[in-house]
CSV table of C-alpha atoms in Angstrom, one decimal:
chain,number,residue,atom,x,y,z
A,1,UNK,CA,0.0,0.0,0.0
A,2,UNK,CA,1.4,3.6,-0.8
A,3,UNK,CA,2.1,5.8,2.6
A,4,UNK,CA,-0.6,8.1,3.3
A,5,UNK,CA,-0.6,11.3,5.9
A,6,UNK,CA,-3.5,12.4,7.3
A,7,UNK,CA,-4.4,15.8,7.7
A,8,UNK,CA,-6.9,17.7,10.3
A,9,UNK,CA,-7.5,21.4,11.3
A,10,UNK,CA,-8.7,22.2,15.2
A,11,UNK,CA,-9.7,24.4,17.6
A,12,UNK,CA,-11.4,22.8,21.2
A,13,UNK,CA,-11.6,19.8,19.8
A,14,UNK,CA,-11.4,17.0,22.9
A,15,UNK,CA,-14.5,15.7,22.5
A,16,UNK,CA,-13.8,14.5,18.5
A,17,UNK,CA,-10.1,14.4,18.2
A,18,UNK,CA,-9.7,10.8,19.4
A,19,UNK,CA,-12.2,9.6,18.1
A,20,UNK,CA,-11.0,10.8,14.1
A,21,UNK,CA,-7.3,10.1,14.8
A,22,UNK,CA,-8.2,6.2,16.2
A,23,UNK,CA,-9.9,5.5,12.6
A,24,UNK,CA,-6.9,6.1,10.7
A,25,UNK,CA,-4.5,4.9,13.0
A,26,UNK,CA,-3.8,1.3,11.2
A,27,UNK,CA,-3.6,2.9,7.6
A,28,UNK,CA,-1.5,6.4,7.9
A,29,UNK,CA,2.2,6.5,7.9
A,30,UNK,CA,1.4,10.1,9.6
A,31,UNK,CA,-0.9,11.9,11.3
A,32,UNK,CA,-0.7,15.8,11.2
A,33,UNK,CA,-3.1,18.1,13.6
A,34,UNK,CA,-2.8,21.9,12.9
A,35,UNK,CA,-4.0,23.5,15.8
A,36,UNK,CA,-5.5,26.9,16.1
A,37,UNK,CA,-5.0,27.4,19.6
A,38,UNK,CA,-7.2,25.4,21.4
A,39,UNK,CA,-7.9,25.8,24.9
A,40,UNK,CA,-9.0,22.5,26.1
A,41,UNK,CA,-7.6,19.0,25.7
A,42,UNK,CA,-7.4,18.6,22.3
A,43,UNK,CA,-3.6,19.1,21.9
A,44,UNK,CA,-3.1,16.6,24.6
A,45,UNK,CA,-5.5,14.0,23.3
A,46,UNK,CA,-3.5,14.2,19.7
A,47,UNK,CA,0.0,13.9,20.7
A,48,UNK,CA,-1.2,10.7,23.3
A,49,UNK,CA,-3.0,9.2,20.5
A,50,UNK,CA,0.2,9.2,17.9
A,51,UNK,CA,-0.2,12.8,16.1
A,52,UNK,CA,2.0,15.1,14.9
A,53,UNK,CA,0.9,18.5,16.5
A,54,UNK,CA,1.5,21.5,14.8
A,55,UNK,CA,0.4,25.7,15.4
A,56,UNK,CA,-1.0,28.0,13.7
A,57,UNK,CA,-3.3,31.2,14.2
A,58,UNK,CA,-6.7,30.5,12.5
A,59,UNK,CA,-7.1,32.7,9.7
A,60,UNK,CA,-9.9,31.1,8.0
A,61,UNK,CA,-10.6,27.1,7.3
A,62,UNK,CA,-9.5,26.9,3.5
A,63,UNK,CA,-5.8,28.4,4.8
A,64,UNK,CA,-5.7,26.5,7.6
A,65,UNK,CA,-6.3,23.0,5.4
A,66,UNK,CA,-4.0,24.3,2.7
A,67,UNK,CA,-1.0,24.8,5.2
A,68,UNK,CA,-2.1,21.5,6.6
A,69,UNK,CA,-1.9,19.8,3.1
A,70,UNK,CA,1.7,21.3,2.8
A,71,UNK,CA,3.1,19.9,5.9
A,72,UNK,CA,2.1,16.2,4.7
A,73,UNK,CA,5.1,14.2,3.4
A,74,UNK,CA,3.3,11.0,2.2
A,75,UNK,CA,2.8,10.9,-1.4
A,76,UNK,CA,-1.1,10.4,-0.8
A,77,UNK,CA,-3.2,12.8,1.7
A,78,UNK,CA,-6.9,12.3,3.3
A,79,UNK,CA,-7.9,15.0,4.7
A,80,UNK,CA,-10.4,15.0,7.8
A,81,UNK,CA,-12.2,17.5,9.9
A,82,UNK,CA,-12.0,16.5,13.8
A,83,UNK,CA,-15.9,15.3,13.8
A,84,UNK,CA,-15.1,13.0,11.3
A,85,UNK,CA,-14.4,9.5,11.3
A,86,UNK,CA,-13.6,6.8,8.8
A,87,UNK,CA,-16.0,3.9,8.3
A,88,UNK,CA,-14.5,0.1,8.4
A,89,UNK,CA,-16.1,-0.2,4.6
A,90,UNK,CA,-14.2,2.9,3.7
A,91,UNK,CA,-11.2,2.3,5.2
A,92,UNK,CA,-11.1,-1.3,3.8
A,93,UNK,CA,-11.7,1.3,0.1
A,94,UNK,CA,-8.9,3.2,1.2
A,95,UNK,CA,-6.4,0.5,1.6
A,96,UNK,CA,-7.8,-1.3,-1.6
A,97,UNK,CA,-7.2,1.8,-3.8
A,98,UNK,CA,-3.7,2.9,-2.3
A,99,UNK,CA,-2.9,-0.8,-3.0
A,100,UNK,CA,-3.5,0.0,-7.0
A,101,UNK,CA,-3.8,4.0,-7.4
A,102,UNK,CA,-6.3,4.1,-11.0
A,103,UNK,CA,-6.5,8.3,-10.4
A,104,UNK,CA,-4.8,10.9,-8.6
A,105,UNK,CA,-7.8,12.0,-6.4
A,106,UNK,CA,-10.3,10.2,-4.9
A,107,UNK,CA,-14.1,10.7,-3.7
A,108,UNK,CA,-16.4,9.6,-1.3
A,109,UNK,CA,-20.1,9.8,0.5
A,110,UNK,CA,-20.4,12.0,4.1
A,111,UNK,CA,-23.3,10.9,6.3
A,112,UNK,CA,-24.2,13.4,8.8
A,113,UNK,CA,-24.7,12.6,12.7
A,114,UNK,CA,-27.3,15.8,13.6
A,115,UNK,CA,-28.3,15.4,17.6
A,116,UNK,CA,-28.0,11.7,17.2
A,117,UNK,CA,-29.7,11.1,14.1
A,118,UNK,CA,-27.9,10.0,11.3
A,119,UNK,CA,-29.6,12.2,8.0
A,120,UNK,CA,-30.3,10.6,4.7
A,121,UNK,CA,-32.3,13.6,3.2
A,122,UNK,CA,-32.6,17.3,2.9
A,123,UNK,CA,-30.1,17.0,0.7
A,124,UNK,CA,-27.5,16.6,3.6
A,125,UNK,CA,-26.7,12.5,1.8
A,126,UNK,CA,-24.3,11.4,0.0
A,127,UNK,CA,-22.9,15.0,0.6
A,128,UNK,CA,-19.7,13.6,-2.1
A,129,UNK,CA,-16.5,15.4,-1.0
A,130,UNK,CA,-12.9,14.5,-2.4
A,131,UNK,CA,-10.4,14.6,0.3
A,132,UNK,CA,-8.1,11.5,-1.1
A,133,UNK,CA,-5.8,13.4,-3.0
A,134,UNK,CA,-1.8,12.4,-4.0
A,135,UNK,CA,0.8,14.8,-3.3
A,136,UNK,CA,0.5,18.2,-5.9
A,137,UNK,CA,-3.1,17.2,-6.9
A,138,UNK,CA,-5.4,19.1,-5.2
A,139,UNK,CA,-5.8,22.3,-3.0
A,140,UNK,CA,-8.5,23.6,-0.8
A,141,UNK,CA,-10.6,26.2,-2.4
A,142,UNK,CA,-14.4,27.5,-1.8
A,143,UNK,CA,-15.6,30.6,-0.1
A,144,UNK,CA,-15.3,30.4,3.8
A,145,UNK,CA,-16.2,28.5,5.8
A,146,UNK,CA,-17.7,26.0,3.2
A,147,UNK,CA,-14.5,25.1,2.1
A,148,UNK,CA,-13.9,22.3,-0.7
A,149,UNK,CA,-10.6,20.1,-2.0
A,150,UNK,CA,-10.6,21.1,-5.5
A,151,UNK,CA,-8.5,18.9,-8.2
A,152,UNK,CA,-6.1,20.2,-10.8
A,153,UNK,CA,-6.4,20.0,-14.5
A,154,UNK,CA,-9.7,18.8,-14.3
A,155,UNK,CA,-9.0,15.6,-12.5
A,156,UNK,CA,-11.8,12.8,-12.6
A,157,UNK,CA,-12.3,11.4,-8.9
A,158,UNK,CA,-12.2,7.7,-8.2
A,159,UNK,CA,-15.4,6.8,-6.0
A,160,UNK,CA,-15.0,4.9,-2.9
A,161,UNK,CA,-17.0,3.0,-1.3
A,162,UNK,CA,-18.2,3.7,2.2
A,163,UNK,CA,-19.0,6.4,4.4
A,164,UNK,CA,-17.4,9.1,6.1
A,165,UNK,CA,-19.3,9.2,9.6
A,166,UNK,CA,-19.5,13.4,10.2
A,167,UNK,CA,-20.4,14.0,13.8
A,168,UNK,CA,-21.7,17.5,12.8
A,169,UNK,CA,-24.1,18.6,15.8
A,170,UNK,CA,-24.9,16.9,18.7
A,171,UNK,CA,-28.0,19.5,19.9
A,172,UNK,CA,-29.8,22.3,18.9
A,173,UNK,CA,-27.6,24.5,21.1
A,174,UNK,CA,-24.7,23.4,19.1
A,175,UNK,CA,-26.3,24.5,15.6
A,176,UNK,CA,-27.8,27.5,16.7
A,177,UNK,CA,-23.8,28.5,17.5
A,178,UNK,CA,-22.5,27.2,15.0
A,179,UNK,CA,-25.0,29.4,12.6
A,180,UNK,CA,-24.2,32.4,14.7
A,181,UNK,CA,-20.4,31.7,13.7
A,182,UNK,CA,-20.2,30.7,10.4
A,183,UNK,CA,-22.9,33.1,8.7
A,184,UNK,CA,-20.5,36.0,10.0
A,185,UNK,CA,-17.6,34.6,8.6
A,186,UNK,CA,-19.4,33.9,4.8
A,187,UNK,CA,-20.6,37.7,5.4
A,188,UNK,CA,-17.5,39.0,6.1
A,189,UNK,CA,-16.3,37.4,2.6
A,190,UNK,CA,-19.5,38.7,0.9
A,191,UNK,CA,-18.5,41.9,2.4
A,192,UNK,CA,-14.9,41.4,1.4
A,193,UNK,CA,-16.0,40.4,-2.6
A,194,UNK,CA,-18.0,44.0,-2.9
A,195,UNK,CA,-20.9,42.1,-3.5
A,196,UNK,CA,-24.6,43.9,-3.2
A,197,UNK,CA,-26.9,42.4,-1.0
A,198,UNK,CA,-30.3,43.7,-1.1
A,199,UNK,CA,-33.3,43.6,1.1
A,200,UNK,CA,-35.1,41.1,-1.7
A,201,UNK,CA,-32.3,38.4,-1.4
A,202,UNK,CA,-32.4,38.8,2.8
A,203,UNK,CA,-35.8,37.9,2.4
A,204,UNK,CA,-36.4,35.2,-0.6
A,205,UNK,CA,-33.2,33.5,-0.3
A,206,UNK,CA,-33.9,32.1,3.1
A,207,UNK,CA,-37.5,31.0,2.0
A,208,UNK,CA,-36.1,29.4,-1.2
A,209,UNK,CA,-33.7,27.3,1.2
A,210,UNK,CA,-36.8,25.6,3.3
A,211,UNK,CA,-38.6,24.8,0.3
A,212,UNK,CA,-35.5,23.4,-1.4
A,213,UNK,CA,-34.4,21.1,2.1
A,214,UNK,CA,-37.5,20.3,3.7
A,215,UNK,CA,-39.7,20.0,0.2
A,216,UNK,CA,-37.8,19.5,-2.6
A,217,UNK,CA,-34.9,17.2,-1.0
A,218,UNK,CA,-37.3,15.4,0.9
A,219,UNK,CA,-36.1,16.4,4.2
A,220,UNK,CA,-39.6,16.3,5.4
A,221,UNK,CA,-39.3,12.2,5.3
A,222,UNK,CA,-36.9,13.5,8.7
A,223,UNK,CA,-39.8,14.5,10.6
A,224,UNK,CA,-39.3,16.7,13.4
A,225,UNK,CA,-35.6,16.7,12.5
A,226,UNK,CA,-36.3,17.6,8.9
A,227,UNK,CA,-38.2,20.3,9.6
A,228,UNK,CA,-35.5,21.5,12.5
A,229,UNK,CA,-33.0,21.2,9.7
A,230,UNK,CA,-35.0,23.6,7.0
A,231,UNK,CA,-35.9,25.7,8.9
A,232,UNK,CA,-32.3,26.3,10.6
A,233,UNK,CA,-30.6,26.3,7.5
A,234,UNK,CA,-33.1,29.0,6.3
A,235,UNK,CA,-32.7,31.2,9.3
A,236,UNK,CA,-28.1,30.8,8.8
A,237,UNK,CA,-29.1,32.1,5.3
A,238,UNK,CA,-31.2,34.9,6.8
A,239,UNK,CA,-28.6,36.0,8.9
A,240,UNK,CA,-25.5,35.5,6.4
A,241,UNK,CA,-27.1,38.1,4.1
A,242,UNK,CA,-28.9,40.1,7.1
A,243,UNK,CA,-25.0,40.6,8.7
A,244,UNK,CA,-23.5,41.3,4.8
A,245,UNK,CA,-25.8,43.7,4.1
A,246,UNK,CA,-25.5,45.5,7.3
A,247,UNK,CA,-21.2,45.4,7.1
A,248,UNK,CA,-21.8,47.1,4.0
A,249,UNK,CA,-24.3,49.7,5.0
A,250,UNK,CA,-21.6,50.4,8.0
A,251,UNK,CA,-18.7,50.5,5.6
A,252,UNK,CA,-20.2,53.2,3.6
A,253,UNK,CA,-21.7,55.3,6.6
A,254,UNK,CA,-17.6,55.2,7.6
């Protein structure tokens, strides 16, 4: 099998770190955690549990996982976030496919954990990300924080089979802060493209999304969660334009 690193980003992490680094343990040559900081365990935890720890101030998730991709020096990386873990079928896909490389990145399905329910619709499954990349191949790319590995040249991803298990949100507290967090950073790089937000798109755009989850992707087959999902998804959509158009209102008054 060709020598893999494994790469993940964090930031308080103790309650996921060991849980991601144990599922790769038996297939990565290393494992590399850039840390952003963190105040709790999570440091600890990774260096106990075989990781290379490494710091940086957090300047955004797609340079954060680009630094990290740098500091691998296996000629294939999988790159993980710290609420991930790796599946026994997709590890066993892993190991088959670094056994005989047929591409130079590599795919695969995300299933969502959201307060203890695993999520097949909304649109949240098979949520495809490539994070199997060789060395050179790939970069991270996207518009923060939805980041996204992004192939050269127009690379064609080899699929494999099996899940990555994503331990997203374990309560409503949880999403409700996590919305709070990340709809200020996407504002911030709305606000940082120049880009006009009126008060049509505050309002439509987070209608549109609750149609599109809990309707059109069948989110409402979820039940209560579905409709918890829709409707929270519209309200981080509210707010990402709400705190654009407002940073750009306050830009101009200065």
């Amino acid at each position: 099998m060709e020598k893999l690193s494994v790469t993940i980003i964090t930031y308080n992490e103790q309650l996921n770190i060991e849980r991601c680094i144990k599922s790769v343990l038996d297939i990565a040559s290393e494992i590399i955690v850039l840390d952003s900081g963190s105040t709790d365990d999570t440091v600890k935890i990774a260096e106990a549990n075989g990781a290379i720890v490494q710091f940086h101030p957090f300047d955004g998730h797609i340079e954060q996982k680009n630094r990290a991709l740098k500091m691998a020096t296996m000629p294939w990386i999988l790159s993980l976030d710290a609420d991930e873990e790796v599946s026994g079928d997709l590890k066993n896909s892993i190991i088959s496919f670094l056994n005989n490389p047929t591409a130079e990145v590599a795919s695969l399905n995300r299933l969502t954990n959201y307060c203890g329910r695993w999520i097949r619709y909304g649109g949240w499954y098979p949520d495809t990300k490539v994070r199997l990349v060789r060395q050179g191949a790939a970069s991270w790319g996207g518009q923060n924080p939805h980041d996204k590995l992004i192939p050269f040249t127009n690379l064609q991803p080899y699929k494999l089979e099996g899940d990555l298990l994503h331990y997203s949100i374990p309560n409503l507290e949880a999403h409700v802060q996590q919305i709070s967090k990340f709809s200020s950073i996407a504002a911030n790089e709305i606000a940082q493209r120049n880009k006009s937000v009126g008060i049509h798109k505050i309002i439509l755009s987070p209608i549109s999304r609750f149609v599109k989850i809990y309707f059109i992707r069948l989110g409402f087959l979820e039940g209560f969660y579905g409709f918890t999902i829709a409707s929270l998804s519209a309200w981080a959509v509210f707010l990402k334009y709400l705190k654009a158009n407002w940073l750009k209102r306050h830009a101009t008054i200065k």
